[in-house]
Short mmCIF file of C-alpha atoms in Angstrom, two decimals:
data_model
loop_
_atom_site.label_atom_id
_atom_site.label_comp_id
_atom_site.label_asym_id
_atom_site.label_seq_id
_atom_site.Cartn_x
_atom_site.Cartn_y
_atom_site.Cartn_z
CA MET A 138 118.78 52.09 -34.10
CA THR A 139 115.17 50.95 -34.35
CA TYR A 140 112.58 51.05 -31.59
CA THR A 141 112.60 47.23 -31.45
CA GLU A 142 116.35 47.26 -30.83
CA PHE A 143 115.97 49.94 -28.19
CA LYS A 144 113.30 47.94 -26.34
CA LYS A 145 115.69 44.99 -26.06
CA LEU A 146 118.00 47.15 -23.95
CA LYS A 147 115.27 47.21 -21.27
CA ILE A 148 115.88 50.80 -20.21
CA ASN A 149 113.03 52.06 -18.01
CA THR A 150 112.27 55.55 -19.31
CA SER A 151 109.01 56.06 -17.37
CA ALA A 152 110.73 58.41 -14.92
CA ILE A 153 111.62 60.83 -17.75
CA GLY A 154 108.11 61.10 -19.25
CA TRP A 155 108.31 58.20 -21.70
CA LYS A 156 106.15 55.26 -20.69
CA PRO A 157 106.70 52.21 -22.92
CA ALA A 158 104.07 51.31 -25.50
CA GLY A 159 101.85 48.28 -24.95
CA LYS A 160 100.41 45.76 -27.39
CA ASN A 161 96.97 47.35 -27.84
CA GLU A 162 97.60 51.08 -27.66
CA VAL A 163 94.61 53.44 -27.77
CA THR A 164 94.62 55.93 -30.63
CA TYR A 165 92.88 59.30 -30.92
CA PHE A 166 91.17 61.19 -33.72
CA CYS A 167 94.44 63.08 -34.38
CA THR A 168 96.73 60.04 -34.34
CA PRO A 169 98.28 59.92 -37.84
CA LYS A 170 97.14 57.15 -40.15
CA GLY A 171 99.64 54.30 -40.13
CA ALA A 172 101.15 55.36 -36.78
CA LYS A 173 103.33 53.00 -34.77
CA ILE A 174 103.13 54.14 -31.15
CA ILE A 175 106.46 53.93 -29.30
CA GLY A 176 105.41 55.44 -25.96
CA ARG A 177 103.18 57.76 -23.97
CA ALA A 178 103.53 60.71 -21.62
CA GLY A 179 100.88 59.30 -19.29
CA VAL A 180 98.76 62.49 -19.26
CA ASP A 181 96.27 64.17 -21.62
CA GLY A 182 96.49 61.32 -24.16
CA ILE A 183 99.94 62.49 -25.33
CA HIS A 184 101.78 59.77 -27.24
CA TYR A 185 104.84 59.37 -29.46
CA CYS A 186 104.97 57.55 -32.76
CA THR A 187 106.53 56.99 -36.14
CA VAL A 188 104.37 56.88 -39.29
CA ARG A 189 104.62 54.08 -41.81
CA THR A 190 104.82 56.39 -44.85
CA LEU A 191 107.10 59.01 -43.28
CA GLY A 192 110.27 57.07 -42.54
CA GLU A 193 112.06 57.29 -39.19
CA THR A 194 110.71 60.69 -38.09
CA VAL A 195 109.36 60.62 -34.54
CA PHE A 196 106.18 62.62 -33.81
CA ALA A 197 104.52 63.84 -30.62
CA VAL A 198 100.69 63.63 -30.72
CA SER A 199 98.82 65.87 -28.25
CA PRO A 200 95.00 65.48 -28.46
CA MET A 201 94.38 68.29 -25.95
CA ASN A 202 96.12 70.93 -28.06
CA LEU A 203 94.19 73.40 -30.20
CA PRO A 204 93.46 72.56 -33.84
CA GLY A 205 96.57 72.90 -35.99
CA ASN A 206 98.89 71.87 -33.17
CA TYR A 207 97.91 68.27 -32.53
CA VAL A 208 101.02 66.72 -34.12
CA HIS A 209 104.65 67.91 -34.22
CA PRO A 210 107.85 66.19 -35.39
CA ILE A 211 110.29 65.95 -32.46
CA ALA A 212 113.21 64.03 -33.98
CA ARG A 213 114.41 62.88 -37.42
CA ASN A 214 115.04 59.42 -35.97
CA LEU A 215 115.11 57.55 -32.67
CA GLU A 216 118.82 58.15 -32.14
CA ASP A 217 118.32 61.92 -32.34
CA LEU A 218 115.41 61.64 -29.91
CA LEU A 219 117.63 59.86 -27.38
CA ARG A 220 120.34 62.54 -27.77
CA LEU A 221 117.69 65.22 -27.15
CA LEU A 222 116.61 63.38 -24.02
CA LEU A 223 120.16 63.36 -22.69
CA VAL A 224 120.18 67.16 -22.62
CA CYS A 225 116.48 67.95 -22.03
CA ARG A 226 116.19 65.20 -19.37
CA ASP A 227 112.41 64.90 -19.79
CA MET A 228 110.29 63.88 -22.78
CA ASN A 229 107.65 66.44 -21.77
CA LEU A 230 110.07 69.27 -22.57
CA ILE A 231 110.66 67.90 -26.05
CA GLU A 232 106.93 67.54 -26.66
CA GLN A 233 106.24 71.15 -25.55
CA ALA A 234 109.30 72.80 -27.12
CA TRP A 235 107.29 74.05 -30.12
CA MET A 236 105.66 76.62 -27.79
CA TRP A 237 108.88 78.09 -26.38
CA ASP A 238 111.76 80.27 -27.46
CA GLU A 239 115.36 79.36 -26.66
CA GLU A 240 115.40 81.14 -23.31
CA GLN A 241 112.24 79.42 -22.15
CA LEU A 242 113.48 75.96 -23.17
CA THR A 243 116.77 76.56 -21.36
CA GLU A 244 114.89 77.64 -18.25
CA GLN A 245 112.75 74.50 -18.33
CA ILE A 246 115.83 72.29 -18.69
CA GLU A 247 117.44 73.96 -15.67
CA GLN A 248 114.32 73.42 -13.59
CA VAL A 249 114.40 69.69 -14.35
CA ARG A 250 118.15 69.54 -13.67
CA SER A 251 117.79 71.19 -10.24
CA SER A 252 114.69 69.30 -9.15
CA GLU A 253 115.16 67.11 -6.08
CA TYR A 254 112.86 64.53 -7.70
CA PHE A 255 114.94 64.13 -10.86
CA ASP A 256 116.24 60.58 -11.36
CA PRO A 257 119.24 60.40 -13.76
CA THR A 258 119.26 56.59 -13.87
CA PRO A 259 117.46 56.24 -17.27
CA LEU A 260 119.74 58.85 -18.90
CA ASP A 261 122.87 57.14 -17.57
CA ALA A 262 121.61 53.87 -19.04
CA ILE A 263 120.95 55.49 -22.45
CA ARG A 264 124.42 57.03 -22.49
CA GLU A 265 126.14 53.76 -21.55
CA LYS A 266 124.10 51.19 -23.49
CA CYS A 267 123.55 53.26 -26.64
CA GLY A 268 126.93 55.00 -26.71
CA LEU A 269 125.31 58.41 -27.33
CA GLU A 270 126.22 61.98 -26.39
CA PRO A 271 123.77 64.84 -25.64
CA MET A 272 122.53 67.00 -28.52
CA LYS A 273 124.72 70.13 -28.62
CA ASP A 274 121.95 72.64 -29.38
CA PRO A 275 118.48 71.14 -28.70
CA PHE A 276 116.57 74.35 -29.42
CA GLU A 277 118.24 74.91 -32.80
CA TYR A 278 117.63 71.28 -33.74
CA LEU A 279 113.93 71.31 -32.84
CA TYR A 280 113.35 74.78 -34.28
CA ARG A 281 114.81 73.90 -37.69
CA LEU A 282 113.04 70.51 -37.80
CA GLN A 283 109.60 71.91 -36.96
CA LYS A 284 109.98 75.10 -38.98
CA SER A 285 110.92 73.30 -42.20
CA TYR A 286 108.63 70.29 -41.89
CA ASN A 287 105.81 69.93 -44.44
CA TYR A 288 102.87 69.21 -42.13
CA GLY A 289 100.69 68.52 -45.16
CA ASP A 290 102.54 65.22 -45.60
CA ILE A 291 101.08 63.82 -42.37
CA PRO A 292 98.23 61.40 -43.22
CA TYR A 293 95.11 61.31 -41.03
CA THR A 294 92.03 59.15 -40.70
CA LYS A 295 88.53 60.03 -41.88
CA GLU A 296 87.59 60.77 -38.25
CA TYR A 297 90.21 63.53 -38.10
CA TYR A 298 88.98 65.30 -41.22
CA GLU A 299 85.36 65.09 -40.02
CA LYS A 300 86.44 66.60 -36.71
CA MET A 301 88.20 69.46 -38.47
CA GLU A 302 85.08 70.17 -40.52
CA GLU A 303 83.10 70.44 -37.27
CA VAL A 304 85.69 72.82 -35.81
CA ALA A 305 85.64 74.98 -38.94
CA SER A 306 81.85 75.08 -38.86
CA ALA A 307 81.83 76.04 -35.17
CA ASP A 308 84.34 78.84 -35.77
CA ALA A 309 82.41 80.25 -38.70
CA PRO A 310 80.40 83.43 -38.01
CA TRP A 311 76.86 82.64 -36.88
CA GLN A 312 74.26 83.23 -39.55
CA PRO A 313 70.64 83.70 -38.46
CA PRO A 314 68.23 81.24 -40.06
CA GLU A 315 64.98 82.18 -41.70
CA TRP A 316 62.75 83.80 -39.07
CA LYS A 317 59.96 81.53 -37.94
CA VAL A 318 58.26 80.73 -34.65
CA THR A 319 56.92 77.30 -33.76
CA MET A 320 55.60 75.50 -30.68
CA ASP A 321 59.14 74.16 -30.04
CA GLY A 322 59.61 77.14 -27.78
CA ASP A 323 63.01 78.02 -29.24
CA PHE A 324 63.85 81.28 -30.97
CA PHE A 325 65.54 79.37 -33.78
CA PRO A 326 63.64 76.08 -34.27
CA GLU A 327 65.04 73.57 -36.71
CA ARG A 328 61.76 71.83 -37.45
CA GLY A 329 58.10 72.66 -37.73
CA LYS A 330 55.97 75.06 -39.69
CA GLY A 331 56.18 78.67 -38.61
CA GLY A 332 53.13 80.26 -37.01
CA THR A 333 51.23 83.33 -38.15
CA GLU A 334 52.66 86.51 -36.62
CA ILE A 335 50.24 88.97 -35.02
CA PRO A 336 52.13 92.25 -34.37
CA LEU A 337 51.12 93.91 -31.08
CA ASN A 338 53.90 96.33 -30.05
CA LYS A 339 52.47 96.49 -26.53
CA SER A 340 54.51 97.94 -23.63
CA PHE A 341 53.80 98.13 -19.90
CA ALA A 342 55.67 98.78 -16.65
CA TRP A 343 55.83 95.93 -14.14
CA GLY A 344 58.20 95.02 -11.34
CA GLY A 345 60.70 97.78 -12.04
CA GLU A 346 61.18 96.91 -15.71
CA THR A 347 59.61 98.08 -18.92
CA TRP A 348 58.08 95.10 -20.67
CA HIS A 349 57.53 94.79 -24.40
CA ILE A 350 55.45 92.25 -26.29
CA PRO A 351 56.26 92.93 -29.94
CA SER A 352 54.32 89.98 -31.39
CA VAL A 353 52.38 86.85 -30.65
CA TYR A 354 52.25 83.87 -32.98
CA LEU A 355 49.27 81.69 -33.76
CA CYS A 356 50.70 78.20 -34.34
CA SER A 357 49.37 74.75 -34.94
CA GLY A 358 48.77 73.54 -31.40
CA GLY A 359 48.69 76.85 -29.55
CA VAL A 360 50.08 80.33 -29.12
CA VAL A 361 53.65 81.63 -28.71
CA VAL A 362 54.42 84.96 -27.01
CA ASP A 363 57.75 86.79 -27.09
CA PHE A 364 58.58 88.82 -23.94
CA PHE A 365 61.30 91.49 -23.72
CA ALA A 366 61.98 93.05 -20.29
CA LYS A 367 64.19 96.16 -20.47
CA VAL A 368 66.51 96.41 -17.46
CA ASP A 369 68.35 99.49 -16.17
CA PRO A 370 72.06 99.07 -17.18
CA GLU A 371 73.31 101.25 -14.29
CA ALA A 372 71.51 99.09 -11.73
CA PHE A 373 73.00 95.95 -13.26
CA ILE A 374 76.54 97.37 -13.28
CA ALA A 375 76.21 98.37 -9.61
CA PHE A 376 74.98 94.87 -8.73
CA ARG A 377 77.81 93.19 -10.65
CA LYS A 378 80.51 95.28 -8.93
CA GLU A 379 79.17 94.48 -5.45
CA ALA A 380 78.85 90.77 -6.25
CA GLU A 381 82.38 90.60 -7.71
CA THR A 382 83.79 92.27 -4.59
CA ALA A 383 81.98 89.79 -2.33
CA PHE A 384 83.25 86.77 -4.27
CA LYS A 385 86.85 88.08 -4.23
CA ASN A 386 86.71 88.26 -0.43
CA GLY A 387 85.75 84.61 -0.11
CA ARG A 388 82.88 82.27 -0.80
CA PRO A 389 79.57 84.09 -0.13
CA THR A 390 77.20 82.58 2.42
CA GLU A 391 73.80 81.25 1.45
CA GLU A 392 72.32 84.49 2.76
CA ASP A 393 74.68 86.54 0.58
CA GLU A 394 73.60 84.51 -2.45
CA GLU A 395 69.95 85.20 -1.62
CA LYS A 396 70.71 88.91 -1.36
CA PHE A 397 72.56 88.98 -4.69
CA LEU A 398 69.71 87.12 -6.37
CA ARG A 399 67.32 89.83 -5.18
CA MET A 400 69.71 92.60 -6.19
CA ASN A 401 70.30 91.24 -9.69
CA PRO A 402 67.95 93.26 -11.92
CA SER A 403 68.33 90.70 -14.70
CA SER A 404 67.14 87.80 -12.50
CA ILE A 405 63.45 87.73 -13.39
CA ILE A 406 61.29 84.70 -12.61
CA PHE A 407 57.66 85.00 -13.66
CA ARG A 408 54.70 82.84 -14.69
CA PRO A 409 52.56 84.10 -17.55
CA THR A 410 49.02 82.95 -18.34
CA ILE A 411 46.98 84.07 -21.34
CA THR A 412 43.27 84.07 -22.00
CA VAL A 413 42.42 83.88 -25.70
CA ASN A 414 38.79 84.27 -26.79
CA GLY A 415 37.74 83.53 -23.22
CA VAL A 416 39.84 80.33 -22.89
CA GLU A 417 42.69 80.32 -20.36
CA LEU A 418 45.99 78.83 -21.61
CA LYS A 419 48.92 78.10 -19.32
CA ASN A 420 52.59 78.39 -20.18
CA LYS A 421 54.08 74.90 -20.62
CA SER A 422 57.54 75.48 -22.08
CA GLY A 423 59.78 78.07 -23.64
CA HIS A 424 63.26 79.40 -24.12
CA GLY A 425 65.20 82.17 -22.42
CA ASP A 426 67.94 84.51 -23.56
CA ALA A 427 69.48 87.81 -22.50
CA TRP A 428 71.19 90.68 -24.27
CA TYR A 429 73.90 92.72 -22.52
CA PRO A 430 75.56 95.65 -24.30
CA ALA A 431 79.36 95.93 -24.20
CA SER A 432 79.21 98.38 -21.26
CA CYS A 433 77.54 95.70 -19.11
CA ARG A 434 79.58 92.66 -20.09
CA GLY A 435 82.72 91.44 -18.36
CA GLU A 436 86.06 91.76 -20.13
CA ASP A 437 86.09 88.04 -20.93
CA THR A 438 82.46 87.83 -22.05
CA GLU A 439 81.87 87.69 -25.78
CA GLU A 440 78.94 89.29 -27.54
CA ASP A 441 75.91 87.00 -27.80
CA VAL A 442 75.14 87.27 -31.51
CA ARG A 443 71.89 85.30 -31.19
CA ALA A 444 70.49 87.60 -28.50
CA LYS A 445 71.65 90.67 -30.43
CA TYR A 446 69.82 89.40 -33.50
CA LEU A 447 66.60 89.04 -31.50
CA VAL A 448 66.88 92.60 -30.18
CA GLU A 449 67.61 94.01 -33.63
CA HIS A 450 64.87 91.92 -35.27
CA TYR A 451 62.24 93.70 -33.20
CA GLY A 452 63.95 97.09 -33.42
CA PHE A 453 64.91 97.52 -29.75
CA ASP A 454 67.79 99.66 -28.45
CA PRO A 455 71.00 97.52 -28.37
CA ASP A 456 72.49 99.82 -25.71
CA LYS A 457 69.98 98.52 -23.14
CA ILE A 458 69.75 95.21 -21.30
CA TYR A 459 66.93 92.92 -22.37
CA ILE A 460 65.79 89.73 -20.64
CA ILE A 461 64.10 87.71 -23.38
CA ARG A 462 61.59 84.87 -23.07
CA CYS A 463 59.80 82.89 -25.77
CA CYS A 464 56.82 81.19 -24.07
CA THR A 465 54.47 78.60 -25.53
CA PHE A 466 50.81 78.16 -24.55
CA PRO A 467 49.37 74.88 -25.90
CA SER A 468 45.70 74.71 -26.79
CA GLU A 469 43.63 71.53 -27.09
CA THR A 470 41.29 73.22 -29.54
CA LYS A 471 42.05 75.09 -32.71
CA ILE A 472 42.22 78.85 -32.29
CA GLY A 473 40.52 80.82 -35.04
CA ASP A 474 40.45 84.59 -35.32
CA ILE A 475 41.54 86.19 -32.06
CA THR A 476 38.86 88.56 -30.75
CA SER A 477 40.23 89.02 -27.23
CA PHE A 478 43.65 88.40 -25.70
CA THR A 479 44.48 89.01 -22.03
CA LEU A 480 47.83 88.42 -20.34
CA LYS A 481 48.31 87.73 -16.61
CA MET A 482 51.81 88.10 -15.15
CA VAL A 483 52.73 86.51 -11.80
CA ARG A 484 56.12 87.16 -10.18
CA SER A 485 57.71 84.48 -8.00
CA PRO A 486 58.32 85.35 -4.31
CA GLU A 487 61.77 86.49 -3.24
CA THR A 488 63.78 85.07 -0.33
CA PHE A 489 64.85 87.24 2.63
CA SER A 490 66.96 86.23 5.62
CA GLY A 491 65.93 86.76 9.22
CA ILE A 492 67.41 86.29 12.69
CA HIS A 493 69.76 83.50 13.80
CA PHE A 494 69.51 81.64 17.11
CA LYS A 495 71.44 78.68 18.51
CA ASP A 496 70.40 75.57 20.44
CA PRO A 497 67.15 76.96 21.92
CA LYS A 498 65.25 75.43 24.84
CA VAL A 499 61.55 74.87 25.26
CA GLY A 500 59.99 78.13 26.39
CA ASP A 501 62.62 80.37 24.79
CA VAL A 502 61.19 83.43 23.02
CA PHE A 503 62.94 85.35 20.24
CA ASP A 504 61.86 88.75 18.93
CA PHE A 505 62.22 89.50 15.24
CA THR A 506 61.17 92.09 12.67
CA HIS A 507 59.71 91.03 9.34
CA PRO A 508 62.42 91.97 6.77
CA VAL A 509 59.86 93.27 4.24
CA HIS A 510 56.75 94.42 6.10
CA GLY A 511 58.61 95.74 9.16
CA THR A 512 56.09 94.21 11.60
CA GLU A 513 57.25 93.02 15.03
CA HIS A 514 56.83 89.32 15.91
CA THR A 515 57.99 86.75 18.44
CA LEU A 516 58.98 83.12 17.96
CA ALA A 517 58.29 80.83 20.92
CA VAL A 518 59.83 77.35 21.09
CA VAL A 519 57.17 74.75 21.96
CA GLU A 520 59.12 71.52 21.50
CA TYR A 521 62.82 70.88 20.92
CA GLU A 522 64.46 67.48 20.97
CA ALA A 523 66.97 65.23 19.25
CA GLU A 524 65.51 62.45 17.14
CA GLU A 525 66.98 59.40 15.45
CA MET A 526 65.56 57.75 12.36
CA ASP A 527 65.48 54.01 11.76
CA GLN A 528 68.37 53.06 9.43
CA SER A 529 66.06 50.50 7.78
CA LYS A 530 64.00 53.37 6.35
CA PHE A 531 66.76 53.90 3.79
CA ALA A 532 66.65 51.39 0.93
CA SER A 533 70.36 50.77 0.35
CA GLY A 534 72.54 47.85 1.34
CA GLU A 535 75.79 49.50 0.24
CA LEU A 536 75.48 52.79 2.12
CA ILE A 537 75.10 53.81 5.72
CA PHE A 538 73.01 56.93 6.11
CA PRO A 539 73.13 59.56 8.86
CA THR A 540 70.13 59.24 11.14
CA HIS A 541 70.45 61.91 13.84
CA MET A 542 68.51 65.15 13.57
CA THR A 543 67.05 67.86 15.76
CA ALA A 544 63.31 68.60 15.59
CA MET A 545 61.61 71.78 16.69
CA GLN A 546 58.08 73.10 16.97
CA TYR A 547 57.40 76.78 17.44
CA THR A 548 54.67 79.41 17.33
CA LEU A 549 54.71 82.90 15.81
CA THR A 550 52.95 85.90 17.33
CA PRO A 551 51.36 87.47 15.36
CA ASP A 552 51.24 84.40 13.13
CA LEU A 553 52.52 84.39 9.55
CA PRO A 554 51.43 82.21 6.61
CA ARG A 555 53.20 78.86 6.49
CA GLU A 556 54.25 79.41 2.88
CA GLU A 557 55.91 82.71 3.81
CA VAL A 558 58.17 81.80 6.74
CA SER A 559 60.46 78.94 7.66
CA VAL A 560 63.17 78.13 10.17
CA ARG A 561 66.17 76.32 8.76
CA GLU A 562 69.33 74.85 10.19
CA CYS A 563 72.50 76.63 9.05
CA GLY A 564 74.49 73.40 8.60
CA ASN A 565 74.40 71.05 5.60
CA GLY A 566 74.39 67.69 7.38
CA ASP A 567 76.50 64.61 6.67
CA SER A 568 76.68 62.60 3.46
CA PRO A 569 76.19 58.81 3.37
CA ARG A 570 79.19 56.50 3.77
CA ARG A 571 79.96 53.23 2.12
CA ARG A 572 79.27 50.39 4.49
CA GLU A 573 82.73 48.78 4.17
CA THR A 574 84.47 52.05 5.12
CA ALA A 575 81.95 53.45 7.58
CA ASN A 576 84.19 55.43 9.91
CA PRO A 577 84.63 59.12 10.69
CA GLY A 578 87.64 59.42 8.37
CA CYS A 579 86.19 57.78 5.27
CA ASP A 580 85.36 59.46 2.01
CA PHE A 581 81.77 60.58 1.57
CA CYS A 582 80.16 59.14 -1.50
CA SER A 583 76.92 60.99 -2.04
CA ALA A 584 74.66 63.67 -0.62
CA ILE A 585 71.48 63.39 1.39
CA GLY A 586 68.79 65.91 2.14
CA ILE A 587 65.32 66.06 3.60
CA ILE A 588 62.69 67.76 1.49
CA ARG A 589 61.96 71.19 2.90
CA SER A 590 58.65 73.00 2.87
CA ALA A 591 57.81 76.49 4.07
CA ASP A 592 58.12 75.09 7.61
CA GLY A 593 61.44 73.36 7.02
CA PRO A 594 62.02 69.66 6.29
CA THR A 595 58.69 67.85 6.28
CA ALA A 596 59.38 64.59 4.46
CA VAL A 597 59.85 62.89 7.85
CA VAL A 598 57.50 63.43 10.79
CA MET A 599 58.66 61.94 14.07
CA GLY A 600 55.36 61.65 15.88
CA MET A 601 54.80 65.39 16.17
CA ARG A 602 51.29 66.62 16.78
CA GLN A 603 50.43 69.01 13.94
CA GLU A 604 48.25 71.96 14.90
CA ALA A 605 47.22 74.92 12.77
CA GLU A 606 49.03 77.49 14.91
CA VAL A 607 52.20 75.41 15.39
CA HIS A 608 55.05 75.49 12.89
CA SER A 609 57.69 72.79 12.66
CA ALA A 610 61.28 72.44 11.49
CA CYS A 611 63.96 69.80 11.60
CA SER A 612 67.67 69.86 10.93
CA SER A 613 69.65 67.99 8.33
CA LEU A 614 70.80 64.45 9.12
CA TYR A 615 74.07 63.65 10.91
CA PHE A 616 75.89 60.52 12.05
CA GLU A 617 76.10 61.81 15.61
CA LYS A 618 73.81 63.81 17.85
CA GLN A 619 74.44 67.51 17.32
CA LYS A 620 74.99 70.15 19.98
CA ASN A 621 74.60 73.91 19.61
CA VAL A 622 72.57 73.63 16.40
CA GLU A 623 72.28 77.05 14.76
CA TRP A 624 69.01 78.05 13.09
CA ARG A 625 68.00 80.96 10.91
CA MET A 626 64.68 82.35 9.80
CA SER A 627 63.89 82.69 6.12
CA PHE A 628 61.02 84.52 4.43
CA ARG A 629 59.49 84.04 0.98
CA VAL A 630 57.61 87.22 0.09
CA LYS A 631 55.88 88.46 -3.03
CA THR A 632 57.31 91.90 -3.67
CA VAL A 633 55.61 92.50 -7.02
CA GLU A 634 51.86 92.43 -7.41
CA ASP A 635 50.28 90.36 -10.19
CA ALA A 636 49.44 92.28 -13.34
CA GLU A 637 46.73 91.79 -15.97
CA ILE A 638 47.20 93.39 -19.38
CA GLN A 639 44.69 93.56 -22.19
CA LEU A 640 46.63 92.86 -25.40
CA ILE A 641 43.73 92.65 -27.83
#
């Protein structure tokens, strides 16, 4: 029986994992050359075919499989495939049988047989119209067919062989290129002439880490500096254990995430500036990496061979953690011999959470303690009201945007710098809705936010009088007026003083 003859019987096999082939079937990189597609599974690009040069053998093609397992023979001819279907009851089982032993295949067949969703109609039609009986031993049949088949006979397209070359190249052990440093800002640049290395071997303590600057590089267009910050492995392991425990117990809150970011000794955000021969140069770009020894990596984390190479190149201890940065400092003028070289290091502020309070009224006063300095303060609510924005302010004809928000003005005693403290709503607001389905039960289609400053959202000002001693905040946007809005204080504090280091 040919596939053309089988199609004339008009048996709908879609319910048993075999969707009929169309006129213009899509092929994949692993579809054999000369394939005639006879059906699809309907998921993951899996399809079934015969191959012009390989007779009547039926193949299953699975593009999502790993290399070497894209194509398997599943029947010597169409008649055998139909007999397999009569006992396996689902084409998916036949396609996946190469992964299972006999016990597993039998178990899968029983699961299909006992399923309340199983529809035997297509199998009854195959048995009656084709006059076929089930295959007596499906596992033995498939095992012998696939074990003895010469997979080298399967022809593929040029695209397939190119793909396999890419896979082989990706799986090959990484080989470090010739060492050179350019203004690309990458540790392993592909282009550009390497700069002149100036060994420094300078070390200094800053922010709880030991910092090393092994070399700087004088390049065409500026200077490149390599930074290595050595981190305490025990502190990192303690942080990782606490974070893993928190995530296992549920999704951490935004405040938990802020705490973990502060706790993480390998989370280092800094801004370097250099002064070379009296000229200040700012960092414009760069590349980051990190090296973790085996004792600090998770069980499923592979060794980073690139980072290890960087550590070994400069002769550092591979049993320590190193946060690595390659920073570029462009110069508009050519730099000759370096007579003086100064480095300034600036650490970014860290975020700390403060008190919560809900739906305050004008005149309410809340006491709080600064989470870093320990000073006592009060927050007094000056204004508090619901506001509604004009929908026309949003430039979109397809979307309806939330317009309700709550605005607040407050004073702090003693006052704190605006860039250091903010009051933020705990909620996330509503997302826009498509105009044609604008109702409470519709699907959201985007996200909306109001730009926040140190005093909360400040992209929209609803007629508030701004005074030096008055701080302001507003909530996210909602489709309806909100009640019992919860607020929380947040502090951005520099915990590490700036450092200036004379390198040359």
